[in-house]
Protein backbone atom coordinates (compact mmCIF):
# COMPACT_ATOMS: atom_id res chain seq x y z
CA UNK A 1 0.00 0.00 0.00
CA UNK A 2 1.33 3.43 -0.98
CA UNK A 3 -0.88 6.20 0.24
CA UNK A 4 -0.36 9.94 0.53
CA UNK A 5 -2.49 12.15 2.75
CA UNK A 6 -3.38 15.48 1.15
CA UNK A 7 -5.80 18.28 1.91
CA UNK A 8 -6.21 21.82 3.05
CA UNK A 9 -3.95 23.17 5.78
CA UNK A 10 -5.22 22.07 9.17
CA UNK A 11 -7.64 19.46 7.80
CA UNK A 12 -6.02 16.73 9.89
CA UNK A 13 -3.50 15.14 7.49
CA UNK A 14 -0.70 14.71 10.03
CA UNK A 15 -2.94 13.50 12.83
CA UNK A 16 -4.53 10.86 10.65
CA UNK A 17 -1.46 9.86 8.62
CA UNK A 18 0.70 9.23 11.69
CA UNK A 19 -2.00 7.19 13.36
CA UNK A 20 -2.69 5.30 10.13
CA UNK A 21 1.00 4.44 9.70
CA UNK A 22 1.29 3.05 13.21
CA UNK A 23 -1.93 1.06 13.01
CA UNK A 24 -0.68 -0.47 9.77
CA UNK A 25 2.77 -1.18 11.23
CA UNK A 26 1.17 -2.90 14.22
CA UNK A 27 -0.29 -5.48 11.84
CA UNK A 28 3.28 -6.61 11.19
CA UNK A 29 3.87 -4.86 7.87
CA UNK A 30 7.01 -2.91 7.17
CA UNK A 31 5.87 0.67 7.00
CA UNK A 32 7.68 3.86 6.06
CA UNK A 33 5.96 6.92 7.46
CA UNK A 34 7.12 9.75 5.21
CA UNK A 35 6.83 13.34 6.28
CA UNK A 36 7.37 15.72 3.37
CA UNK A 37 6.25 18.78 5.27
CA UNK A 38 9.08 21.03 6.47
CA UNK A 39 6.80 22.06 9.34
CA UNK A 40 6.57 19.55 12.19
CA UNK A 41 3.54 17.27 12.30
CA UNK A 42 3.89 13.57 11.73
CA UNK A 43 6.59 13.00 14.36
CA UNK A 44 4.06 14.02 17.00
CA UNK A 45 1.20 11.96 15.70
CA UNK A 46 3.54 8.95 15.52
CA UNK A 47 4.96 9.59 18.96
CA UNK A 48 8.55 9.70 17.69
CA UNK A 49 10.98 11.60 19.87
CA UNK A 50 13.54 12.68 17.26
CA UNK A 51 11.49 15.31 15.55
CA UNK A 52 14.39 16.91 13.67
CA UNK A 53 16.08 13.84 12.25
CA UNK A 54 16.55 13.96 8.50
CA UNK A 55 19.13 12.78 6.02
CA UNK A 56 22.64 13.68 7.16
CA UNK A 57 24.62 15.86 4.77
CA UNK A 58 27.08 13.09 4.02
CA UNK A 59 24.31 10.92 2.59
CA UNK A 60 24.12 13.25 -0.38
CA UNK A 61 26.85 14.20 -2.81
CA UNK A 62 27.13 17.06 -5.22
CA UNK A 63 28.20 16.62 -8.78
CA UNK A 64 28.28 18.71 -11.90
CA UNK A 65 26.40 17.92 -15.04
CA UNK A 66 26.60 20.10 -18.12
CA UNK A 67 27.84 22.91 -15.97
CA UNK A 68 25.01 22.66 -13.42
CA UNK A 69 25.31 21.62 -9.81
CA UNK A 70 23.26 18.52 -9.05
CA UNK A 71 22.78 16.15 -6.13
CA UNK A 72 22.54 12.40 -5.71
CA UNK A 73 22.68 9.89 -2.88
CA UNK A 74 26.29 9.05 -2.09
CA UNK A 75 27.73 6.18 -4.03
CA UNK A 76 26.33 2.84 -2.94
CA UNK A 77 23.41 4.31 -0.99
CA UNK A 78 20.00 3.27 -2.32
CA UNK A 79 16.59 4.58 -1.29
CA UNK A 80 15.95 1.41 0.70
CA UNK A 81 19.38 1.67 2.27
CA UNK A 82 18.68 5.26 3.27
CA UNK A 83 15.38 4.25 4.90
CA UNK A 84 17.00 1.34 6.73
CA UNK A 85 19.91 3.41 7.90
CA UNK A 86 18.47 6.85 8.56
CA UNK A 87 14.76 6.40 9.27
CA UNK A 88 13.91 6.62 12.95
CA UNK A 89 12.35 3.45 14.37
CA UNK A 90 9.15 4.53 16.06
CA UNK A 91 6.50 2.82 18.12
CA UNK A 92 4.92 -0.31 16.60
CA UNK A 93 8.07 -0.68 14.48
CA UNK A 94 7.19 2.12 12.06
CA UNK A 95 10.10 3.63 10.11
CA UNK A 96 9.82 7.40 10.22
CA UNK A 97 11.60 9.27 7.47
CA UNK A 98 11.28 12.97 6.95
CA UNK A 99 12.50 15.88 5.01
CA UNK A 100 14.87 17.37 7.57
CA UNK A 101 13.42 20.41 9.20
CA UNK A 102 14.56 23.79 7.89
CA UNK A 103 17.81 24.78 9.53
CA UNK A 104 18.89 28.23 8.53
CA UNK A 105 18.87 30.04 5.24
CA UNK A 106 17.06 28.41 2.34
CA UNK A 107 20.17 27.15 0.57
CA UNK A 108 21.35 25.37 3.74
CA UNK A 109 18.57 22.88 3.04
CA UNK A 110 19.30 22.22 -0.61
CA UNK A 111 21.27 19.04 -0.09
CA UNK A 112 18.64 17.54 2.18
CA UNK A 113 15.81 18.48 -0.13
CA UNK A 114 17.40 16.86 -3.14
CA UNK A 115 18.50 13.87 -1.09
CA UNK A 116 14.95 13.39 0.15
CA UNK A 117 13.66 13.47 -3.41
CA UNK A 118 16.21 10.90 -4.51
CA UNK A 119 15.00 8.62 -1.70
CA UNK A 120 11.39 9.10 -2.89
CA UNK A 121 12.48 8.10 -6.38
CA UNK A 122 13.89 4.86 -5.02
CA UNK A 123 11.60 3.74 -2.20
CA UNK A 124 11.54 0.15 -1.03
CA UNK A 125 9.40 -2.17 -3.12
CA UNK A 126 6.43 -4.45 -2.69
CA UNK A 127 7.08 -5.73 0.80
CA UNK A 128 6.95 -2.22 2.24
CA UNK A 129 3.99 0.07 2.73
CA UNK A 130 4.40 3.81 2.39
CA UNK A 131 2.23 6.30 4.27
CA UNK A 132 2.97 9.92 3.41
CA UNK A 133 2.01 13.18 5.04
CA UNK A 134 2.16 15.94 2.45
CA UNK A 135 2.16 19.67 3.04
CA UNK A 136 -1.11 21.52 2.53
CA UNK A 137 -1.61 23.06 -0.88
CA UNK A 138 -1.66 21.78 -4.40
CA UNK A 139 1.75 22.04 -5.96
CA UNK A 140 3.96 19.68 -4.02
CA UNK A 141 1.65 16.68 -3.73
CA UNK A 142 1.36 16.10 -7.43
CA UNK A 143 4.38 17.67 -9.02
CA UNK A 144 7.08 16.33 -6.77
CA UNK A 145 6.63 14.80 -3.38
CA UNK A 146 3.58 12.65 -3.88
CA UNK A 147 4.69 10.79 -6.94
CA UNK A 148 5.14 7.49 -5.09
CA UNK A 149 1.43 7.35 -4.19
CA UNK A 150 -0.94 4.75 -5.59
CA UNK A 151 -3.72 6.34 -3.60
CA UNK A 152 -4.24 9.95 -2.64
CA UNK A 153 -6.30 10.16 0.47
CA UNK A 154 -7.86 13.60 0.65
CA UNK A 155 -8.65 14.67 4.20
CA UNK A 156 -11.63 17.02 4.11
CA UNK A 157 -13.51 18.81 6.84
CA UNK A 158 -17.17 19.49 6.28
CA UNK A 159 -16.52 23.17 5.60
CA UNK A 160 -16.89 24.98 2.27
CA UNK A 161 -13.19 25.86 2.05
CA UNK A 162 -12.04 22.34 2.84
CA UNK A 163 -14.48 20.84 0.35
CA UNK A 164 -13.43 23.23 -2.38
CA UNK A 165 -9.80 22.30 -1.71
CA UNK A 166 -10.71 18.62 -1.91
CA UNK A 167 -12.36 19.11 -5.31
CA UNK A 168 -9.35 20.98 -6.65
CA UNK A 169 -6.96 18.34 -5.38
CA UNK A 170 -9.08 15.59 -6.92
CA UNK A 171 -8.93 17.34 -10.30
CA UNK A 172 -5.16 17.68 -10.09
CA UNK A 173 -4.68 14.12 -8.97
CA UNK A 174 -6.36 12.58 -12.00
CA UNK A 175 -4.01 14.46 -14.29
CA UNK A 176 -0.99 13.24 -12.32
CA UNK A 177 0.40 9.76 -12.01
CA UNK A 178 -1.86 8.53 -9.20
CA UNK A 179 -4.47 6.04 -10.25
CA UNK A 180 -6.93 6.72 -7.49
CA UNK A 181 -8.25 9.39 -5.14
CA UNK A 182 -10.45 8.77 -2.11
CA UNK A 183 -11.73 11.10 0.58
CA UNK A 184 -11.94 10.89 4.34
CA UNK A 185 -14.35 13.16 6.16
CA UNK A 186 -12.64 14.51 9.25
CA UNK A 187 -14.01 16.37 12.27
CA UNK A 188 -17.53 15.20 11.52
CA UNK A 189 -20.21 15.94 14.08
CA UNK A 190 -23.21 14.30 12.42
CA UNK A 191 -23.68 11.53 9.84
CA UNK A 192 -24.89 14.24 7.47
CA UNK A 193 -21.41 15.84 7.60
CA UNK A 194 -19.85 12.73 6.11
CA UNK A 195 -22.54 12.44 3.44
CA UNK A 196 -21.96 16.03 2.50
CA UNK A 197 -18.21 15.42 2.08
CA UNK A 198 -18.96 12.49 -0.24
CA UNK A 199 -21.56 14.39 -2.25
CA UNK A 200 -19.69 17.65 -2.56
CA UNK A 201 -16.36 16.08 -3.52
CA UNK A 202 -17.79 13.33 -5.73
CA UNK A 203 -15.06 11.04 -4.37
CA UNK A 204 -15.29 7.59 -2.86
CA UNK A 205 -15.75 8.10 0.88
CA UNK A 206 -13.29 5.77 2.56
CA UNK A 207 -14.54 6.62 6.04
CA UNK A 208 -15.22 9.34 8.54
CA UNK A 209 -13.44 10.47 11.68
CA UNK A 210 -15.52 12.22 14.34
CA UNK A 211 -14.63 15.53 15.87
CA UNK A 212 -12.62 14.38 18.87
CA UNK A 213 -11.51 16.63 21.73
CA UNK A 214 -8.96 13.97 22.76
CA UNK A 215 -6.97 14.87 19.65
CA UNK A 216 -6.69 18.45 20.79
CA UNK A 217 -5.61 17.28 24.25
CA UNK A 218 -3.02 14.95 22.70
CA UNK A 219 -1.69 17.85 20.58
CA UNK A 220 -1.32 20.06 23.60
CA UNK A 221 0.61 17.35 25.40
CA UNK A 222 2.73 16.67 22.29
CA UNK A 223 1.60 13.04 22.37
CA UNK A 224 0.34 10.64 19.76
CA UNK A 225 -3.39 10.10 20.06
CA UNK A 226 -2.60 6.39 19.84
CA UNK A 227 -0.78 6.67 23.14
CA UNK A 228 -3.10 9.24 24.69
CA UNK A 229 -6.43 7.61 23.87
CA UNK A 230 -5.76 4.25 22.21
CA UNK A 231 -9.35 3.05 22.23
CA UNK A 232 -11.00 6.40 21.58
CA UNK A 233 -13.00 7.53 18.55
CA UNK A 234 -10.08 8.76 16.41
CA UNK A 235 -8.03 5.60 16.72
CA UNK A 236 -11.12 3.46 16.21
CA UNK A 237 -12.00 5.39 13.06
CA UNK A 238 -8.43 5.18 11.73
CA UNK A 239 -8.43 1.41 12.27
CA UNK A 240 -11.50 1.27 10.02
CA UNK A 241 -9.71 3.39 7.42
CA UNK A 242 -6.75 1.02 7.40
CA UNK A 243 -9.08 -1.96 7.01
CA UNK A 244 -11.07 -0.23 4.26
CA UNK A 245 -7.99 0.76 2.27
CA UNK A 246 -6.42 -2.69 2.70
CA UNK A 247 -9.59 -4.29 1.30
CA UNK A 248 -9.78 -1.75 -1.51
CA UNK A 249 -6.14 -2.32 -2.39
CA UNK A 250 -6.56 -6.09 -2.47
CA UNK A 251 -9.68 -5.82 -4.60
CA UNK A 252 -7.84 -3.98 -7.35
N1 LIG B 1 -10.99 14.53 14.22
C1 LIG B 1 -10.54 15.62 14.83
N2 LIG B 1 -11.21 16.14 15.89
C2 LIG B 1 -10.77 17.24 16.52
N3 LIG B 1 -9.66 17.91 16.17
C3 LIG B 1 -8.95 17.44 15.13
C4 LIG B 1 -9.35 16.28 14.39
N4 LIG B 1 -8.42 16.07 13.42
C5 LIG B 1 -7.49 17.02 13.54
N5 LIG B 1 -7.81 17.85 14.56
C6 LIG B 1 -7.06 19.05 15.00
O1 LIG B 1 -6.91 19.90 13.89
C7 LIG B 1 -5.64 20.56 13.94
C8 LIG B 1 -4.90 20.32 12.66
O2 LIG B 1 -4.58 18.94 12.56
P1 LIG B 1 -3.29 18.44 11.78
O3 LIG B 1 -2.09 19.15 12.25
O4 LIG B 1 -3.32 16.97 11.80
O5 LIG B 1 -3.68 18.98 10.32
P2 LIG B 1 -2.78 19.07 9.02
O6 LIG B 1 -3.72 18.88 7.89
O7 LIG B 1 -1.63 18.16 9.11
O8 LIG B 1 -2.30 20.58 9.11
P3 LIG B 1 -1.09 21.28 8.29
O9 LIG B 1 -1.66 21.57 6.94
O10 LIG B 1 -0.82 22.51 9.09
O11 LIG B 1 0.05 20.32 8.23
C9 LIG B 1 -4.93 20.01 15.17
O12 LIG B 1 -5.12 20.91 16.23
C10 LIG B 1 -5.65 18.70 15.45
O13 LIG B 1 -5.67 18.37 16.82
MG1 LIG C 1 0.43 18.54 8.94
Tab-separated table of C-alpha atoms and ligand atoms in Angstrom:
chain	number	residue	atom	x	y	z
A	1	UNK	CA	0.000	0.000	0.000
A	2	UNK	CA	1.330	3.429	-0.977
A	3	UNK	CA	-0.875	6.196	0.243
A	4	UNK	CA	-0.363	9.936	0.533
A	5	UNK	CA	-2.488	12.152	2.752
A	6	UNK	CA	-3.376	15.479	1.147
A	7	UNK	CA	-5.805	18.283	1.913
A	8	UNK	CA	-6.207	21.818	3.050
A	9	UNK	CA	-3.948	23.170	5.778
A	10	UNK	CA	-5.221	22.074	9.170
A	11	UNK	CA	-7.636	19.459	7.803
A	12	UNK	CA	-6.015	16.728	9.892
A	13	UNK	CA	-3.497	15.144	7.495
A	14	UNK	CA	-0.701	14.715	10.027
A	15	UNK	CA	-2.939	13.498	12.834
A	16	UNK	CA	-4.533	10.861	10.651
A	17	UNK	CA	-1.457	9.862	8.622
A	18	UNK	CA	0.697	9.230	11.690
A	19	UNK	CA	-2.001	7.188	13.363
A	20	UNK	CA	-2.688	5.304	10.132
A	21	UNK	CA	1.004	4.444	9.698
A	22	UNK	CA	1.286	3.046	13.208
A	23	UNK	CA	-1.929	1.062	13.014
A	24	UNK	CA	-0.685	-0.470	9.771
A	25	UNK	CA	2.770	-1.179	11.228
A	26	UNK	CA	1.169	-2.896	14.223
A	27	UNK	CA	-0.295	-5.482	11.836
A	28	UNK	CA	3.282	-6.605	11.186
A	29	UNK	CA	3.875	-4.856	7.874
A	30	UNK	CA	7.015	-2.911	7.169
A	31	UNK	CA	5.867	0.670	7.000
A	32	UNK	CA	7.680	3.859	6.065
A	33	UNK	CA	5.957	6.924	7.456
A	34	UNK	CA	7.121	9.748	5.209
A	35	UNK	CA	6.833	13.338	6.281
A	36	UNK	CA	7.371	15.717	3.367
A	37	UNK	CA	6.250	18.781	5.268
A	38	UNK	CA	9.078	21.027	6.470
A	39	UNK	CA	6.797	22.055	9.340
A	40	UNK	CA	6.573	19.546	12.185
A	41	UNK	CA	3.544	17.275	12.299
A	42	UNK	CA	3.895	13.571	11.735
A	43	UNK	CA	6.586	13.005	14.364
A	44	UNK	CA	4.063	14.025	16.999
A	45	UNK	CA	1.198	11.957	15.699
A	46	UNK	CA	3.537	8.949	15.517
A	47	UNK	CA	4.955	9.588	18.956
A	48	UNK	CA	8.549	9.700	17.689
A	49	UNK	CA	10.983	11.603	19.871
A	50	UNK	CA	13.541	12.677	17.258
A	51	UNK	CA	11.489	15.308	15.546
A	52	UNK	CA	14.393	16.911	13.675
A	53	UNK	CA	16.083	13.843	12.251
A	54	UNK	CA	16.552	13.963	8.497
A	55	UNK	CA	19.135	12.785	6.017
A	56	UNK	CA	22.640	13.677	7.161
A	57	UNK	CA	24.623	15.859	4.770
A	58	UNK	CA	27.083	13.092	4.018
A	59	UNK	CA	24.312	10.916	2.587
A	60	UNK	CA	24.125	13.252	-0.381
A	61	UNK	CA	26.851	14.203	-2.812
A	62	UNK	CA	27.131	17.058	-5.219
A	63	UNK	CA	28.204	16.624	-8.782
A	64	UNK	CA	28.283	18.711	-11.896
A	65	UNK	CA	26.399	17.920	-15.037
A	66	UNK	CA	26.604	20.096	-18.124
A	67	UNK	CA	27.844	22.910	-15.971
A	68	UNK	CA	25.014	22.664	-13.419
A	69	UNK	CA	25.309	21.621	-9.809
A	70	UNK	CA	23.259	18.523	-9.046
A	71	UNK	CA	22.784	16.151	-6.125
A	72	UNK	CA	22.539	12.403	-5.710
A	73	UNK	CA	22.681	9.888	-2.877
A	74	UNK	CA	26.286	9.049	-2.094
A	75	UNK	CA	27.726	6.179	-4.029
A	76	UNK	CA	26.334	2.837	-2.937
A	77	UNK	CA	23.412	4.308	-0.992
A	78	UNK	CA	19.996	3.273	-2.324
A	79	UNK	CA	16.590	4.581	-1.290
A	80	UNK	CA	15.949	1.413	0.705
A	81	UNK	CA	19.384	1.672	2.269
A	82	UNK	CA	18.681	5.264	3.267
A	83	UNK	CA	15.383	4.250	4.896
A	84	UNK	CA	16.999	1.345	6.731
A	85	UNK	CA	19.906	3.412	7.897
A	86	UNK	CA	18.475	6.847	8.557
A	87	UNK	CA	14.761	6.397	9.273
A	88	UNK	CA	13.913	6.619	12.954
A	89	UNK	CA	12.349	3.455	14.370
A	90	UNK	CA	9.154	4.531	16.062
A	91	UNK	CA	6.496	2.819	18.123
A	92	UNK	CA	4.922	-0.306	16.595
A	93	UNK	CA	8.073	-0.678	14.475
A	94	UNK	CA	7.190	2.118	12.061
A	95	UNK	CA	10.100	3.632	10.106
A	96	UNK	CA	9.822	7.402	10.218
A	97	UNK	CA	11.601	9.269	7.472
A	98	UNK	CA	11.285	12.971	6.954
A	99	UNK	CA	12.502	15.882	5.007
A	100	UNK	CA	14.872	17.369	7.575
A	101	UNK	CA	13.422	20.410	9.200
A	102	UNK	CA	14.560	23.786	7.894
A	103	UNK	CA	17.806	24.776	9.526
A	104	UNK	CA	18.891	28.230	8.526
A	105	UNK	CA	18.873	30.039	5.238
A	106	UNK	CA	17.064	28.411	2.343
A	107	UNK	CA	20.173	27.148	0.569
A	108	UNK	CA	21.350	25.373	3.737
A	109	UNK	CA	18.572	22.882	3.041
A	110	UNK	CA	19.304	22.220	-0.605
A	111	UNK	CA	21.269	19.038	-0.089
A	112	UNK	CA	18.643	17.538	2.184
A	113	UNK	CA	15.811	18.477	-0.133
A	114	UNK	CA	17.398	16.859	-3.143
A	115	UNK	CA	18.498	13.869	-1.092
A	116	UNK	CA	14.951	13.386	0.147
A	117	UNK	CA	13.657	13.471	-3.408
A	118	UNK	CA	16.213	10.901	-4.508
A	119	UNK	CA	14.996	8.624	-1.701
A	120	UNK	CA	11.393	9.097	-2.886
A	121	UNK	CA	12.482	8.095	-6.379
A	122	UNK	CA	13.887	4.860	-5.023
A	123	UNK	CA	11.602	3.743	-2.205
A	124	UNK	CA	11.543	0.150	-1.030
A	125	UNK	CA	9.400	-2.168	-3.125
A	126	UNK	CA	6.430	-4.453	-2.690
A	127	UNK	CA	7.081	-5.733	0.800
A	128	UNK	CA	6.947	-2.223	2.239
A	129	UNK	CA	3.991	0.074	2.731
A	130	UNK	CA	4.396	3.806	2.393
A	131	UNK	CA	2.231	6.299	4.274
A	132	UNK	CA	2.974	9.918	3.406
A	133	UNK	CA	2.012	13.175	5.041
A	134	UNK	CA	2.157	15.939	2.449
A	135	UNK	CA	2.162	19.668	3.037
A	136	UNK	CA	-1.111	21.517	2.534
A	137	UNK	CA	-1.606	23.058	-0.885
A	138	UNK	CA	-1.664	21.780	-4.402
A	139	UNK	CA	1.754	22.043	-5.960
A	140	UNK	CA	3.960	19.683	-4.018
A	141	UNK	CA	1.649	16.682	-3.727
A	142	UNK	CA	1.362	16.101	-7.431
A	143	UNK	CA	4.384	17.670	-9.015
A	144	UNK	CA	7.080	16.334	-6.773
A	145	UNK	CA	6.633	14.802	-3.382
A	146	UNK	CA	3.578	12.650	-3.875
A	147	UNK	CA	4.687	10.793	-6.942
A	148	UNK	CA	5.140	7.493	-5.094
A	149	UNK	CA	1.434	7.353	-4.188
A	150	UNK	CA	-0.939	4.749	-5.585
A	151	UNK	CA	-3.717	6.345	-3.596
A	152	UNK	CA	-4.239	9.951	-2.644
A	153	UNK	CA	-6.303	10.160	0.473
A	154	UNK	CA	-7.862	13.600	0.650
A	155	UNK	CA	-8.654	14.674	4.199
A	156	UNK	CA	-11.632	17.020	4.108
A	157	UNK	CA	-13.508	18.808	6.836
A	158	UNK	CA	-17.175	19.488	6.279
A	159	UNK	CA	-16.518	23.165	5.598
A	160	UNK	CA	-16.894	24.981	2.268
A	161	UNK	CA	-13.189	25.860	2.054
A	162	UNK	CA	-12.040	22.340	2.836
A	163	UNK	CA	-14.483	20.837	0.346
A	164	UNK	CA	-13.428	23.233	-2.377
A	165	UNK	CA	-9.798	22.304	-1.711
A	166	UNK	CA	-10.709	18.622	-1.911
A	167	UNK	CA	-12.359	19.113	-5.309
A	168	UNK	CA	-9.346	20.979	-6.647
A	169	UNK	CA	-6.956	18.337	-5.377
A	170	UNK	CA	-9.079	15.595	-6.916
A	171	UNK	CA	-8.929	17.337	-10.302
A	172	UNK	CA	-5.165	17.685	-10.087
A	173	UNK	CA	-4.681	14.125	-8.966
A	174	UNK	CA	-6.358	12.584	-11.999
A	175	UNK	CA	-4.015	14.461	-14.285
A	176	UNK	CA	-0.994	13.235	-12.318
A	177	UNK	CA	0.404	9.757	-12.014
A	178	UNK	CA	-1.857	8.526	-9.196
A	179	UNK	CA	-4.469	6.044	-10.251
A	180	UNK	CA	-6.933	6.722	-7.489
A	181	UNK	CA	-8.250	9.389	-5.142
A	182	UNK	CA	-10.445	8.772	-2.105
A	183	UNK	CA	-11.729	11.099	0.575
A	184	UNK	CA	-11.937	10.885	4.343
A	185	UNK	CA	-14.348	13.157	6.155
A	186	UNK	CA	-12.644	14.510	9.252
A	187	UNK	CA	-14.008	16.372	12.270
A	188	UNK	CA	-17.530	15.202	11.523
A	189	UNK	CA	-20.214	15.941	14.082
A	190	UNK	CA	-23.208	14.303	12.425
A	191	UNK	CA	-23.678	11.532	9.841
A	192	UNK	CA	-24.892	14.237	7.472
A	193	UNK	CA	-21.409	15.840	7.603
A	194	UNK	CA	-19.853	12.726	6.110
A	195	UNK	CA	-22.544	12.439	3.438
A	196	UNK	CA	-21.956	16.026	2.500
A	197	UNK	CA	-18.213	15.419	2.078
A	198	UNK	CA	-18.960	12.492	-0.242
A	199	UNK	CA	-21.559	14.391	-2.250
A	200	UNK	CA	-19.689	17.646	-2.555
A	201	UNK	CA	-16.361	16.083	-3.517
A	202	UNK	CA	-17.790	13.334	-5.726
A	203	UNK	CA	-15.062	11.041	-4.368
A	204	UNK	CA	-15.289	7.591	-2.857
A	205	UNK	CA	-15.751	8.102	0.878
A	206	UNK	CA	-13.287	5.766	2.560
A	207	UNK	CA	-14.542	6.624	6.037
A	208	UNK	CA	-15.223	9.342	8.545
A	209	UNK	CA	-13.437	10.475	11.676
A	210	UNK	CA	-15.516	12.217	14.341
A	211	UNK	CA	-14.633	15.535	15.866
A	212	UNK	CA	-12.620	14.382	18.866
A	213	UNK	CA	-11.514	16.634	21.733
A	214	UNK	CA	-8.964	13.973	22.760
A	215	UNK	CA	-6.972	14.871	19.649
A	216	UNK	CA	-6.689	18.447	20.785
A	217	UNK	CA	-5.606	17.280	24.249
A	218	UNK	CA	-3.019	14.945	22.695
A	219	UNK	CA	-1.689	17.848	20.583
A	220	UNK	CA	-1.321	20.061	23.603
A	221	UNK	CA	0.606	17.347	25.395
A	222	UNK	CA	2.735	16.671	22.293
A	223	UNK	CA	1.604	13.042	22.373
A	224	UNK	CA	0.338	10.644	19.759
A	225	UNK	CA	-3.392	10.103	20.058
A	226	UNK	CA	-2.605	6.393	19.841
A	227	UNK	CA	-0.777	6.669	23.143
A	228	UNK	CA	-3.100	9.235	24.689
A	229	UNK	CA	-6.429	7.611	23.872
A	230	UNK	CA	-5.761	4.247	22.206
A	231	UNK	CA	-9.349	3.046	22.229
A	232	UNK	CA	-11.003	6.403	21.578
A	233	UNK	CA	-13.002	7.533	18.548
A	234	UNK	CA	-10.079	8.765	16.412
A	235	UNK	CA	-8.029	5.601	16.715
A	236	UNK	CA	-11.123	3.457	16.207
A	237	UNK	CA	-11.996	5.390	13.058
A	238	UNK	CA	-8.428	5.183	11.729
A	239	UNK	CA	-8.434	1.408	12.269
A	240	UNK	CA	-11.495	1.266	10.025
A	241	UNK	CA	-9.712	3.386	7.419
A	242	UNK	CA	-6.751	1.024	7.398
A	243	UNK	CA	-9.079	-1.956	7.006
A	244	UNK	CA	-11.070	-0.229	4.259
A	245	UNK	CA	-7.993	0.758	2.267
A	246	UNK	CA	-6.425	-2.687	2.697
A	247	UNK	CA	-9.594	-4.288	1.302
A	248	UNK	CA	-9.778	-1.751	-1.513
A	249	UNK	CA	-6.140	-2.323	-2.389
A	250	UNK	CA	-6.555	-6.093	-2.465
A	251	UNK	CA	-9.676	-5.819	-4.604
A	252	UNK	CA	-7.844	-3.983	-7.354
B	1	LIG	N1	-10.993	14.532	14.222
B	1	LIG	C1	-10.543	15.625	14.833
B	1	LIG	N2	-11.210	16.144	15.894
B	1	LIG	C2	-10.767	17.244	16.515
B	1	LIG	N3	-9.658	17.909	16.174
B	1	LIG	C3	-8.948	17.437	15.129
B	1	LIG	C4	-9.348	16.282	14.390
B	1	LIG	N4	-8.421	16.065	13.423
B	1	LIG	C5	-7.487	17.018	13.537
B	1	LIG	N5	-7.808	17.853	14.561
B	1	LIG	C6	-7.064	19.046	14.998
B	1	LIG	O1	-6.909	19.903	13.887
B	1	LIG	C7	-5.637	20.556	13.943
B	1	LIG	C8	-4.897	20.316	12.659
B	1	LIG	O2	-4.582	18.936	12.565
B	1	LIG	P1	-3.286	18.441	11.781
B	1	LIG	O3	-2.087	19.149	12.250
B	1	LIG	O4	-3.321	16.966	11.799
B	1	LIG	O5	-3.682	18.979	10.323
B	1	LIG	P2	-2.778	19.067	9.017
B	1	LIG	O6	-3.723	18.882	7.887
B	1	LIG	O7	-1.630	18.157	9.106
B	1	LIG	O8	-2.296	20.584	9.107
B	1	LIG	P3	-1.088	21.278	8.287
B	1	LIG	O9	-1.664	21.573	6.940
B	1	LIG	O10	-0.817	22.506	9.087
B	1	LIG	O11	0.053	20.318	8.233
B	1	LIG	C9	-4.926	20.012	15.167
B	1	LIG	O12	-5.123	20.907	16.230
B	1	LIG	C10	-5.654	18.703	15.449
B	1	LIG	O13	-5.672	18.369	16.816
B	2	LIG	MG1	0.431	18.537	8.938
